[in-house]
Amino acid sequence: MSGSATTPRTRHPVQLAATVISVVFLLVGVLGFIPGVTTNYDQLAFAGHQSTALLLGLFMVSVLHNLVHLAFGVVGLGMARTAAGARNYLVGGGIVYAVLWLYGLLIDHGSSANFVPVNNADNWLHLVLAVAMIGLGVLLGRDLRATARR
């Protein structure tokens, strides 16, 4: 045996956080297509407020909404390959969810402007996601700039 042992590649905590969040988005995207987990499944529309399907009986979903969750998960897994990418995914994704939270507050949920669709439960979840993702990205990614300057 030679003296050169291989060490496993260590992942930065921000990468782990981005990976976990990405997997959750993938799981949520898949669960949105499963009858029983999604109530009123027969009312699942492609998009719009006419979709009265509810993930876990609480969160409004549509085919488009589920596909966005899946895409968000795939993008996150790709960006989590590097620490800087993971930080950018978390902060950028958090900003997207902050905008989506504001959108959900400002639109009439019964109008055609609610194309995602969202309800009050979605709005609260989007706010929590925005705060959590931005917080994780900033807190866990704060040492990346200092490390890059060394």
PDB file of C-alpha atoms in Angstrom, residues 4-67:
ATOM      1  CA  SER A   4      -1.183   8.366  -0.433  1.00  0.00           C
ATOM      2  CA  ALA A   5      -4.583   7.956   1.147  1.00  0.00           C
ATOM      3  CA  THR A   6      -7.480   9.657  -0.515  1.00  0.00           C
ATOM      4  CA  THR A   7      -9.577  11.953   1.575  1.00  0.00           C
ATOM      5  CA  PRO A   8     -13.249  12.380   0.852  1.00  0.00           C
ATOM      6  CA  ARG A   9     -14.178  15.695  -0.654  1.00  0.00           C
ATOM      7  CA  THR A  10     -15.633  17.881   2.040  1.00  0.00           C
ATOM      8  CA  ARG A  11     -18.628  19.997   1.256  1.00  0.00           C
ATOM      9  CA  HIS A  12     -19.094  23.469   2.627  1.00  0.00           C
ATOM     10  CA  PRO A  13     -22.108  23.865   4.952  1.00  0.00           C
ATOM     11  CA  VAL A  14     -23.765  26.217   2.458  1.00  0.00           C
ATOM     12  CA  GLN A  15     -23.594  23.415  -0.133  1.00  0.00           C
ATOM     13  CA  LEU A  16     -25.265  20.996   2.260  1.00  0.00           C
ATOM     14  CA  ALA A  17     -28.043  23.509   3.005  1.00  0.00           C
ATOM     15  CA  ALA A  18     -28.645  24.158  -0.707  1.00  0.00           C
ATOM     16  CA  THR A  19     -28.676  20.429  -1.425  1.00  0.00           C
ATOM     17  CA  VAL A  20     -31.204  19.699   1.330  1.00  0.00           C
ATOM     18  CA  ILE A  21     -33.492  22.519   0.188  1.00  0.00           C
ATOM     19  CA  SER A  22     -33.189  21.371  -3.434  1.00  0.00           C
ATOM     20  CA  VAL A  23     -34.158  17.809  -2.504  1.00  0.00           C
ATOM     21  CA  VAL A  24     -37.161  19.143  -0.580  1.00  0.00           C
ATOM     22  CA  PHE A  25     -38.261  21.099  -3.669  1.00  0.00           C
ATOM     23  CA  LEU A  26     -37.913  17.952  -5.783  1.00  0.00           C
ATOM     24  CA  LEU A  27     -39.943  15.975  -3.248  1.00  0.00           C
ATOM     25  CA  VAL A  28     -42.661  18.645  -3.102  1.00  0.00           C
ATOM     26  CA  GLY A  29     -42.789  18.765  -6.906  1.00  0.00           C
ATOM     27  CA  VAL A  30     -43.312  15.004  -7.111  1.00  0.00           C
ATOM     28  CA  LEU A  31     -45.810  14.906  -4.224  1.00  0.00           C
ATOM     29  CA  GLY A  32     -47.927  17.509  -6.017  1.00  0.00           C
ATOM     30  CA  PHE A  33     -48.660  14.881  -8.675  1.00  0.00           C
ATOM     31  CA  ILE A  34     -49.695  12.125  -6.240  1.00  0.00           C
ATOM     32  CA  PRO A  35     -53.422  11.715  -5.576  1.00  0.00           C
ATOM     33  CA  GLY A  36     -54.137  11.463  -1.866  1.00  0.00           C
ATOM     34  CA  VAL A  37     -51.121  13.542  -0.925  1.00  0.00           C
ATOM     35  CA  THR A  38     -52.699  16.192  -3.124  1.00  0.00           C
ATOM     36  CA  THR A  39     -56.384  16.543  -2.314  1.00  0.00           C
ATOM     37  CA  ASN A  40     -58.887  17.502  -5.029  1.00  0.00           C
ATOM     38  CA  TYR A  41     -56.443  15.897  -7.439  1.00  0.00           C
ATOM     39  CA  ASP A  42     -59.146  15.710 -10.113  1.00  0.00           C
ATOM     40  CA  GLN A  43     -59.215  19.537 -10.012  1.00  0.00           C
ATOM     41  CA  LEU A  44     -55.474  19.841 -10.813  1.00  0.00           C
ATOM     42  CA  ALA A  45     -55.262  22.274 -13.735  1.00  0.00           C
ATOM     43  CA  PHE A  46     -52.191  23.238 -15.728  1.00  0.00           C
ATOM     44  CA  ALA A  47     -52.161  26.745 -14.242  1.00  0.00           C
ATOM     45  CA  GLY A  48     -54.444  29.386 -12.807  1.00  0.00           C
ATOM     46  CA  HIS A  49     -56.677  29.893  -9.836  1.00  0.00           C
ATOM     47  CA  GLN A  50     -59.119  27.314 -11.209  1.00  0.00           C
ATOM     48  CA  SER A  51     -56.771  24.601  -9.950  1.00  0.00           C
ATOM     49  CA  THR A  52     -58.235  23.769  -6.563  1.00  0.00           C
ATOM     50  CA  ALA A  53     -55.868  20.891  -5.893  1.00  0.00           C
ATOM     51  CA  LEU A  54     -54.210  21.201  -2.476  1.00  0.00           C
ATOM     52  CA  LEU A  55     -50.861  19.673  -1.573  1.00  0.00           C
ATOM     53  CA  LEU A  56     -51.246  18.141   1.897  1.00  0.00           C
ATOM     54  CA  GLY A  57     -54.764  19.599   1.880  1.00  0.00           C
ATOM     55  CA  LEU A  58     -53.296  23.054   2.468  1.00  0.00           C
ATOM     56  CA  PHE A  59     -51.166  24.522  -0.342  1.00  0.00           C
ATOM     57  CA  MET A  60     -52.691  25.342  -3.744  1.00  0.00           C
ATOM     58  CA  VAL A  61     -50.881  23.613  -6.581  1.00  0.00           C
ATOM     59  CA  SER A  62     -51.176  23.229 -10.327  1.00  0.00           C
ATOM     60  CA  VAL A  63     -49.168  21.338 -12.901  1.00  0.00           C
ATOM     61  CA  LEU A  64     -47.158  24.522 -13.534  1.00  0.00           C
ATOM     62  CA  HIS A  65     -46.597  25.033  -9.804  1.00  0.00           C
ATOM     63  CA  ASN A  66     -45.343  21.440  -9.444  1.00  0.00           C
ATOM     64  CA  LEU A  67     -43.070  21.789 -12.478  1.00  0.00           C
TER      65      LEU A  67
END
